[in-house]
JSON list of C-alpha atoms in Angstrom, two decimals:
[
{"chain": "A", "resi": 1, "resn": "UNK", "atom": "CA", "xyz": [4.08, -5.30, -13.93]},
{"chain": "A", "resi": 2, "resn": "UNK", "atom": "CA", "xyz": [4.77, -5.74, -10.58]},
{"chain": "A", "resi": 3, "resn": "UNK", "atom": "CA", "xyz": [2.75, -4.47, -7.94]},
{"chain": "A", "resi": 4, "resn": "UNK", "atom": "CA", "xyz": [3.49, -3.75, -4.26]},
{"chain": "A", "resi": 5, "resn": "UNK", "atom": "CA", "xyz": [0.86, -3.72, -1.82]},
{"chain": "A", "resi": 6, "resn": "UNK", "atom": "CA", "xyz": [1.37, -2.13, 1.55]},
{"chain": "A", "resi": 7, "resn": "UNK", "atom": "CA", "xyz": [-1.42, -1.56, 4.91]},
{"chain": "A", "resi": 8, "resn": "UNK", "atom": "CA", "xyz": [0.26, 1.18, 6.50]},
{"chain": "A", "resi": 9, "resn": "UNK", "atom": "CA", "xyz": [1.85, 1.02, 10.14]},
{"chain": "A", "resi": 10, "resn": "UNK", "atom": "CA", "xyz": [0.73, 1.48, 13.77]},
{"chain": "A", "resi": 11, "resn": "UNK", "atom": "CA", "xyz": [-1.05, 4.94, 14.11]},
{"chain": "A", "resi": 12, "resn": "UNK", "atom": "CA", "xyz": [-1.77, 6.50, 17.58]},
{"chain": "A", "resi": 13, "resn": "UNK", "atom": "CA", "xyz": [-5.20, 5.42, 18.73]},
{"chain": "A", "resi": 14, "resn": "UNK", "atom": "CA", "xyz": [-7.98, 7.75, 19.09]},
{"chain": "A", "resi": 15, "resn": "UNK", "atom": "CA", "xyz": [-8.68, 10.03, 21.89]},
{"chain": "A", "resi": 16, "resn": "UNK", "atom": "CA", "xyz": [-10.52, 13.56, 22.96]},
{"chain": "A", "resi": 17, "resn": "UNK", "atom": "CA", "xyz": [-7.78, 15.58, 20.15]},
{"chain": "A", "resi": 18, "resn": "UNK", "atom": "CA", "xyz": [-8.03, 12.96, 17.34]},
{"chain": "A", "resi": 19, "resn": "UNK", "atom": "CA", "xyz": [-11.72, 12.19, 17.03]},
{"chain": "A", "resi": 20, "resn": "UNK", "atom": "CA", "xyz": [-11.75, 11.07, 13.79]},
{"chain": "A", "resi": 21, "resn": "UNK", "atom": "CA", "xyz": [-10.09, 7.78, 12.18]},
{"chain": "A", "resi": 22, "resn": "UNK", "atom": "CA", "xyz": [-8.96, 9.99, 9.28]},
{"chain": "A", "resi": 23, "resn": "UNK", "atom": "CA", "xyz": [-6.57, 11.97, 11.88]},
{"chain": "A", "resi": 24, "resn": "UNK", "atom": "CA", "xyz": [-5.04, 9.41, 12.99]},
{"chain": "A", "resi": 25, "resn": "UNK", "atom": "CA", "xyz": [-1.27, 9.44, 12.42]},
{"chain": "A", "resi": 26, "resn": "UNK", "atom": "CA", "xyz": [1.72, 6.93, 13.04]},
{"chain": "A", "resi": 27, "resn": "UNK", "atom": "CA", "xyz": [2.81, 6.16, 15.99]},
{"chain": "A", "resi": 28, "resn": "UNK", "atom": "CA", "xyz": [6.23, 6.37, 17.65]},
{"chain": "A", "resi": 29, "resn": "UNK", "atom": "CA", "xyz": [6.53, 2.55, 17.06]},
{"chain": "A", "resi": 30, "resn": "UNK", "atom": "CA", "xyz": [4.72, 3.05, 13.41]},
{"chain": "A", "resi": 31, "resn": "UNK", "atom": "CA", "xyz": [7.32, 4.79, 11.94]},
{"chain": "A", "resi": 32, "resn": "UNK", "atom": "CA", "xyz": [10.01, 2.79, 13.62]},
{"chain": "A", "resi": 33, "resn": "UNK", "atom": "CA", "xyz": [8.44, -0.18, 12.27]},
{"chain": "A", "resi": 34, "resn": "UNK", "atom": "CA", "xyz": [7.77, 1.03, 8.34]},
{"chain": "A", "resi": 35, "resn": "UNK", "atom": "CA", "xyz": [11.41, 2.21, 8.47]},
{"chain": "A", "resi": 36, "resn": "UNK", "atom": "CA", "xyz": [12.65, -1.23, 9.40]},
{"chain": "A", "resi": 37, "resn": "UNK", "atom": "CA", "xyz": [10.47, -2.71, 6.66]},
{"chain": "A", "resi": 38, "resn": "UNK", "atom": "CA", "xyz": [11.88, -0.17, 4.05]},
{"chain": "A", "resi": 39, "resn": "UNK", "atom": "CA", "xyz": [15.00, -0.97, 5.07]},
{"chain": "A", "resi": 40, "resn": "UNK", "atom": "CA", "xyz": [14.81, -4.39, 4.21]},
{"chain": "A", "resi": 41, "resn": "UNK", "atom": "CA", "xyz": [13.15, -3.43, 0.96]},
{"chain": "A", "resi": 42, "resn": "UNK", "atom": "CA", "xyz": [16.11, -1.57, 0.20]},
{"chain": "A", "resi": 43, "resn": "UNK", "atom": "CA", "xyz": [18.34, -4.46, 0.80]},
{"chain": "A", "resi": 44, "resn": "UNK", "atom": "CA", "xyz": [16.55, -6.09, -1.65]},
{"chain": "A", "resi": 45, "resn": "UNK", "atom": "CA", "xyz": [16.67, -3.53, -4.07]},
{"chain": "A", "resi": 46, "resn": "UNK", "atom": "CA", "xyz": [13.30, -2.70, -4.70]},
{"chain": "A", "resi": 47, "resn": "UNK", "atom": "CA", "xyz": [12.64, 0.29, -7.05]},
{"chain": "A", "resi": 48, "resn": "UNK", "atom": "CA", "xyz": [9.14, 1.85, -7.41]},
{"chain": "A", "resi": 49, "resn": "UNK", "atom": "CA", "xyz": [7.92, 4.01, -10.96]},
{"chain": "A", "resi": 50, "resn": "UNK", "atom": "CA", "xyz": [5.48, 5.30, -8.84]},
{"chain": "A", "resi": 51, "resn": "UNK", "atom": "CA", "xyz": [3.58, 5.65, -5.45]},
{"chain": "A", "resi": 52, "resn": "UNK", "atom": "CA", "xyz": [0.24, 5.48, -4.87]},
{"chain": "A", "resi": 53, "resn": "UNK", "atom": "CA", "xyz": [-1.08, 6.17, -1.58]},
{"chain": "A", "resi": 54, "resn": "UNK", "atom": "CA", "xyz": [-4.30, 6.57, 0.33]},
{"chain": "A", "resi": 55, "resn": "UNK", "atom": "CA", "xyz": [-4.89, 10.47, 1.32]},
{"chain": "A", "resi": 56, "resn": "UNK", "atom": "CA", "xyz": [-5.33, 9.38, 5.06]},
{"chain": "A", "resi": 57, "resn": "UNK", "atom": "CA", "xyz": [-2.37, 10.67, 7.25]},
{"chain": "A", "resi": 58, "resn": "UNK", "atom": "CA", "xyz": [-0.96, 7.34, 8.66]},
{"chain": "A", "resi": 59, "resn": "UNK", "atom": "CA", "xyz": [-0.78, 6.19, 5.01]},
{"chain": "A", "resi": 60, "resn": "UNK", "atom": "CA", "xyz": [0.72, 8.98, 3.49]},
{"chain": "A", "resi": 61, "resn": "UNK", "atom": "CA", "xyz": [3.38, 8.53, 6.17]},
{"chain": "A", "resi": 62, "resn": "UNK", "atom": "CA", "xyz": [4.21, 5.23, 5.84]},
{"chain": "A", "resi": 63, "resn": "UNK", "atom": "CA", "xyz": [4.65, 5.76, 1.94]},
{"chain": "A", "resi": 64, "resn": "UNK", "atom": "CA", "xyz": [6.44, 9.16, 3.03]},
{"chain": "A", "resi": 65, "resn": "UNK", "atom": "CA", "xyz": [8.94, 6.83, 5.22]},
{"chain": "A", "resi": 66, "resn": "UNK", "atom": "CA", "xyz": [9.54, 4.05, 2.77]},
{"chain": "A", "resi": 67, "resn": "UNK", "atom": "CA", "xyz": [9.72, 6.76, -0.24]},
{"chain": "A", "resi": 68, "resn": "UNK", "atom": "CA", "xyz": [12.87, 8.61, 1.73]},
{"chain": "A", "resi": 69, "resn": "UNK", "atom": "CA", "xyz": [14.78, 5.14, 3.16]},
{"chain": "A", "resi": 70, "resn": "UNK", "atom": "CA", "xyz": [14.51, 3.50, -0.87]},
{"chain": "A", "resi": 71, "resn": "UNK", "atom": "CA", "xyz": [15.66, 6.59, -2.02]},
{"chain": "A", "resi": 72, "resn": "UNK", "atom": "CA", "xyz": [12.18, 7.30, -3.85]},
{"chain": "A", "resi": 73, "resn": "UNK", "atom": "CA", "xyz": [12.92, 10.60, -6.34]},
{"chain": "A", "resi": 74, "resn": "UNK", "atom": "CA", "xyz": [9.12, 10.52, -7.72]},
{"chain": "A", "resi": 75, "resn": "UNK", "atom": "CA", "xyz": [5.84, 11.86, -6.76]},
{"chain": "A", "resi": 76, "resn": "UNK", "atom": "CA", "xyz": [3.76, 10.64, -4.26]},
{"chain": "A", "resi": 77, "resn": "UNK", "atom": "CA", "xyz": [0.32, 10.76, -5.60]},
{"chain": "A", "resi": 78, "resn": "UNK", "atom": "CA", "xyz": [-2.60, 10.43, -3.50]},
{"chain": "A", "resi": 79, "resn": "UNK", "atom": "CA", "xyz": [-5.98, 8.58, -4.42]},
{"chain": "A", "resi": 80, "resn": "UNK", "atom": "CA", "xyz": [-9.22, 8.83, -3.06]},
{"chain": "A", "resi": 81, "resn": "UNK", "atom": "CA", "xyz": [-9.49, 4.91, -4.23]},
{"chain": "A", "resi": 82, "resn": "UNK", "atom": "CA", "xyz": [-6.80, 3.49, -1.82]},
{"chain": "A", "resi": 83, "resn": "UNK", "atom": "CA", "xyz": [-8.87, 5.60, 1.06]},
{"chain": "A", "resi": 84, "resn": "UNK", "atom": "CA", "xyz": [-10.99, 2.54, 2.18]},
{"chain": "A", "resi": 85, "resn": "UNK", "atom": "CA", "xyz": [-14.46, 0.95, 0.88]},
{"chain": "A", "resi": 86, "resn": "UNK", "atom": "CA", "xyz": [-13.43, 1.19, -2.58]},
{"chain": "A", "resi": 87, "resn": "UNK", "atom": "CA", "xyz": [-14.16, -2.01, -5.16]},
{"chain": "A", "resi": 88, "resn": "UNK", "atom": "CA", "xyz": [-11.81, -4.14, -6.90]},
{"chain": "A", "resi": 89, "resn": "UNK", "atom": "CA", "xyz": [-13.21, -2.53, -9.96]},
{"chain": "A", "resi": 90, "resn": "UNK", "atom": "CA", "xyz": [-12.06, 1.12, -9.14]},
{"chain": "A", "resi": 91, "resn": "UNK", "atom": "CA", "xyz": [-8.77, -0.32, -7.73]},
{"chain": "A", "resi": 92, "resn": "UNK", "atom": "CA", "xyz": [-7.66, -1.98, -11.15]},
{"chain": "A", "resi": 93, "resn": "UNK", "atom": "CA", "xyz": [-8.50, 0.77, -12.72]},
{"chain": "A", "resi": 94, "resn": "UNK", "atom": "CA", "xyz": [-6.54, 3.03, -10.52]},
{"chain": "A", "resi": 95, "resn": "UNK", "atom": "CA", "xyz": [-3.57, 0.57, -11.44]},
{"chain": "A", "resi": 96, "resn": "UNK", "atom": "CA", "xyz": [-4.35, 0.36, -15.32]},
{"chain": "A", "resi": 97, "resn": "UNK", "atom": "CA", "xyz": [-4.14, 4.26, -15.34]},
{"chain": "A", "resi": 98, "resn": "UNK", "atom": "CA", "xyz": [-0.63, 3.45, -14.28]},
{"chain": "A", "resi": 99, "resn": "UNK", "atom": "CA", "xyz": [-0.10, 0.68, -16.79]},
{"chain": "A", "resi": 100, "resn": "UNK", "atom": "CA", "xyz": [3.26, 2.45, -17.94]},
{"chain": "A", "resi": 101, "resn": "UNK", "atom": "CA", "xyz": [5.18, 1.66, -14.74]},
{"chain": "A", "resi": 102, "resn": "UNK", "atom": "CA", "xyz": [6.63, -1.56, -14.08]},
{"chain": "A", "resi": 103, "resn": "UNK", "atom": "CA", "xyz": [6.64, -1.25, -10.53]},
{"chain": "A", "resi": 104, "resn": "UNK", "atom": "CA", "xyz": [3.77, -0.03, -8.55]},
{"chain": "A", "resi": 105, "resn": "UNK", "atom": "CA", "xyz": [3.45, 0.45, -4.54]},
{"chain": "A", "resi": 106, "resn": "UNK", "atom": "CA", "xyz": [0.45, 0.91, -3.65]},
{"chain": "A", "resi": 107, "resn": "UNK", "atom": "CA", "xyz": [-0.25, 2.31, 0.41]},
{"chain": "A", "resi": 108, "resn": "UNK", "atom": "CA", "xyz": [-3.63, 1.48, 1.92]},
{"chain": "A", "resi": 109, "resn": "UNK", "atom": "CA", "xyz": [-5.66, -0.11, 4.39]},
{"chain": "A", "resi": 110, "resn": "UNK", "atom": "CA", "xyz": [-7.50, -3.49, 5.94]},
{"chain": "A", "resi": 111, "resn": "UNK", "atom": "CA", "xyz": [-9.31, -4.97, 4.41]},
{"chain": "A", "resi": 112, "resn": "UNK", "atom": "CA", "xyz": [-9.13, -3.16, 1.06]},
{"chain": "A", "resi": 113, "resn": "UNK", "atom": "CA", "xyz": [-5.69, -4.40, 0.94]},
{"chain": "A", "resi": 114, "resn": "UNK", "atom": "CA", "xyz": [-6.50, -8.15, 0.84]},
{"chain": "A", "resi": 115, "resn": "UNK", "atom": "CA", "xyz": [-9.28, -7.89, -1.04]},
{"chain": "A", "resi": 116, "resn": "UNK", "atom": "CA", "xyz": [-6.75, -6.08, -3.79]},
{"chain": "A", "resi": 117, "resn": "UNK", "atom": "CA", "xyz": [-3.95, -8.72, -3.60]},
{"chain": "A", "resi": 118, "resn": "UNK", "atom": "CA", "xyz": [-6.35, -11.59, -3.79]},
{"chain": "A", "resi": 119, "resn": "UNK", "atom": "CA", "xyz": [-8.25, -10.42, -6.56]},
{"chain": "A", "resi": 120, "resn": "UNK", "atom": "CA", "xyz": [-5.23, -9.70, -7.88]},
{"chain": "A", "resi": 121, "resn": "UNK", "atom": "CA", "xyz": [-4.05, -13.59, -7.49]},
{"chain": "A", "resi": 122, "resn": "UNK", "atom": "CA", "xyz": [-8.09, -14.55, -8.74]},
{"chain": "A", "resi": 123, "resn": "UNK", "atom": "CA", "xyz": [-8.62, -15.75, -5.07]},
{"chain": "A", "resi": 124, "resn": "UNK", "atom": "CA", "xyz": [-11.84, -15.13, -3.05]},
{"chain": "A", "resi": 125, "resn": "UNK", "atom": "CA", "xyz": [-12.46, -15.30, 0.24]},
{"chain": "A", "resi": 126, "resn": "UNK", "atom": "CA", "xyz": [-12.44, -18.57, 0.98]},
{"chain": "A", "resi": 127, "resn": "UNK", "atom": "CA", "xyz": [-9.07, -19.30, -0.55]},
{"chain": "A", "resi": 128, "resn": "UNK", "atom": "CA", "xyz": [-7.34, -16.22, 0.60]},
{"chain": "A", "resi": 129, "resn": "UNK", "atom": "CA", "xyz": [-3.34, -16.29, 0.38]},
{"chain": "A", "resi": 130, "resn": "UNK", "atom": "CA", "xyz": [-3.13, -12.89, 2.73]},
{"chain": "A", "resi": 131, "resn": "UNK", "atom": "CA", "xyz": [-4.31, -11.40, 5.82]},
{"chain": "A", "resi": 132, "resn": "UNK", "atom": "CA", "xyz": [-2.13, -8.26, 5.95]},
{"chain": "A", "resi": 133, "resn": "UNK", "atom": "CA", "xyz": [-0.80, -6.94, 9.46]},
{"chain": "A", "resi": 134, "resn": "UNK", "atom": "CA", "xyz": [0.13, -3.43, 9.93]},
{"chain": "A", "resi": 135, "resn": "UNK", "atom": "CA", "xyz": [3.51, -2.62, 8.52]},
{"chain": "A", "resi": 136, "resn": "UNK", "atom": "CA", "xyz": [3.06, -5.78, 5.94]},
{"chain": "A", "resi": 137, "resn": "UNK", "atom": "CA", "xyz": [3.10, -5.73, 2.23]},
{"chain": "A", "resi": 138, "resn": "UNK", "atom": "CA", "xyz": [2.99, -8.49, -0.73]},
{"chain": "A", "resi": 139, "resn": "UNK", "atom": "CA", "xyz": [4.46, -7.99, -4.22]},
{"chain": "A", "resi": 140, "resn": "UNK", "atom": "CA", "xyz": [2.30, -9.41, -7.10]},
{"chain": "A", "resi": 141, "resn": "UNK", "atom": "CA", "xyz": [3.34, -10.34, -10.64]},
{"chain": "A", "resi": 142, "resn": "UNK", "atom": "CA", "xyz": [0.58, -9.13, -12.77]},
{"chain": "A", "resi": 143, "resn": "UNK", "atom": "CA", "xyz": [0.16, -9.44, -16.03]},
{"chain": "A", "resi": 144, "resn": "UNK", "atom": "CA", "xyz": [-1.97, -7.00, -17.43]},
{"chain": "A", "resi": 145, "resn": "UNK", "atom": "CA", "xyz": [-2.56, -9.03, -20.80]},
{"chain": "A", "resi": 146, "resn": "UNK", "atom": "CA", "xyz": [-4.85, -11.46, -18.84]},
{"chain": "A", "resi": 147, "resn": "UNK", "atom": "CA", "xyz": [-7.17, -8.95, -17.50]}
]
C-alpha cells in the first residue's frame, strides 16, 4: 500500500474574526502553493483510492485543491483522527480500516504528520527522516503484512 502524507498549506493567521485555530483557512498564497504541488503530483501520475483528511478548514482545502487538479472522482472523507493530538495507534488504525486501497493520501497537520511517517518508516525521534513544511508531503511504501 502506498501511503501519501500531506501537512496542509499556508492558512491566514489569526485575528479579531478568526479566533480560533480551527477557523483558520488557506491563504491566498496557500492555495497557490498546494495547487503547484498537485500539479506536480499530477505530472507524476499519482492516483489516490481514497482521501482522508483532517475536518479542520485549511486541511480540507488543501485535499479539496489537490483532489480537483489530480482529477480526484472519490469521496473526501473526513476524520476526527487526522485533526491533531491523535496517537500512532488510532492513526494506523484509521489506515487499516482502509486496507483495501492501494493508495492512500492522507491531509493533516505538524507534528502529527511526522510522527505518522516516521512511525510509519519504524523511526523515532531521534532518527527522524522528516520534518514536514507546509505544503509538503512524503509517500511511504507500507506493507501491511509486517505490522
Amino acid at each position: 500500500m502506498l501511503i501519501y502524507i500531506f501537512r496542509h498549506s499556508d492558512a491566514v493567521n489569526l485575528d479579531n474574526e478568526i479566533g480560533l485555530d480551527g477557523d483558520k483557512y488557506l491563504s491566498f498564497a496557500g492555495r497557490q502553493k498546494a495547487c503547484e504541488v498537485a500539479k506536480k503530483m499530477k505530472i507524476l501520475e499519482s492516483e489516490f483510492d481514497v482521501i482522508l483528511t483532517s475536518p479542520l478548514t485549511r486541511a480540507v482545502q488543501s485535499a479539496e485543491i489537490t483532489a480537483n487538479v489530480i482529477g480526484y472522482k472519490g469521496e473526501i472523507k473526513t476524520a476526527k483522527t487526522l485533526a491533531g493530538t491523535n496517537s500512532f495507534q488510532k492513526f494506523l488504525h484509521l489506515i487499516l480500516k482502509h486496507s483495501d486501497s492501494e493508495n492512500i493520501a492522507v491531509f493533516g497537520h505538524a507534528p502529527d504528520v511526522t510522527l505518522y511517517a516516521n512511525k510509519l518508516l519504524n523511526r523515532t525521534s531521534h532518527d527522524s527522516l522528516f520534518d514536514f513544511k507546509k505544503s509538503s508531503f512524503c509517500k511511504i511504501d507500507f506493507n501491511l503484512d509486517k505490522n
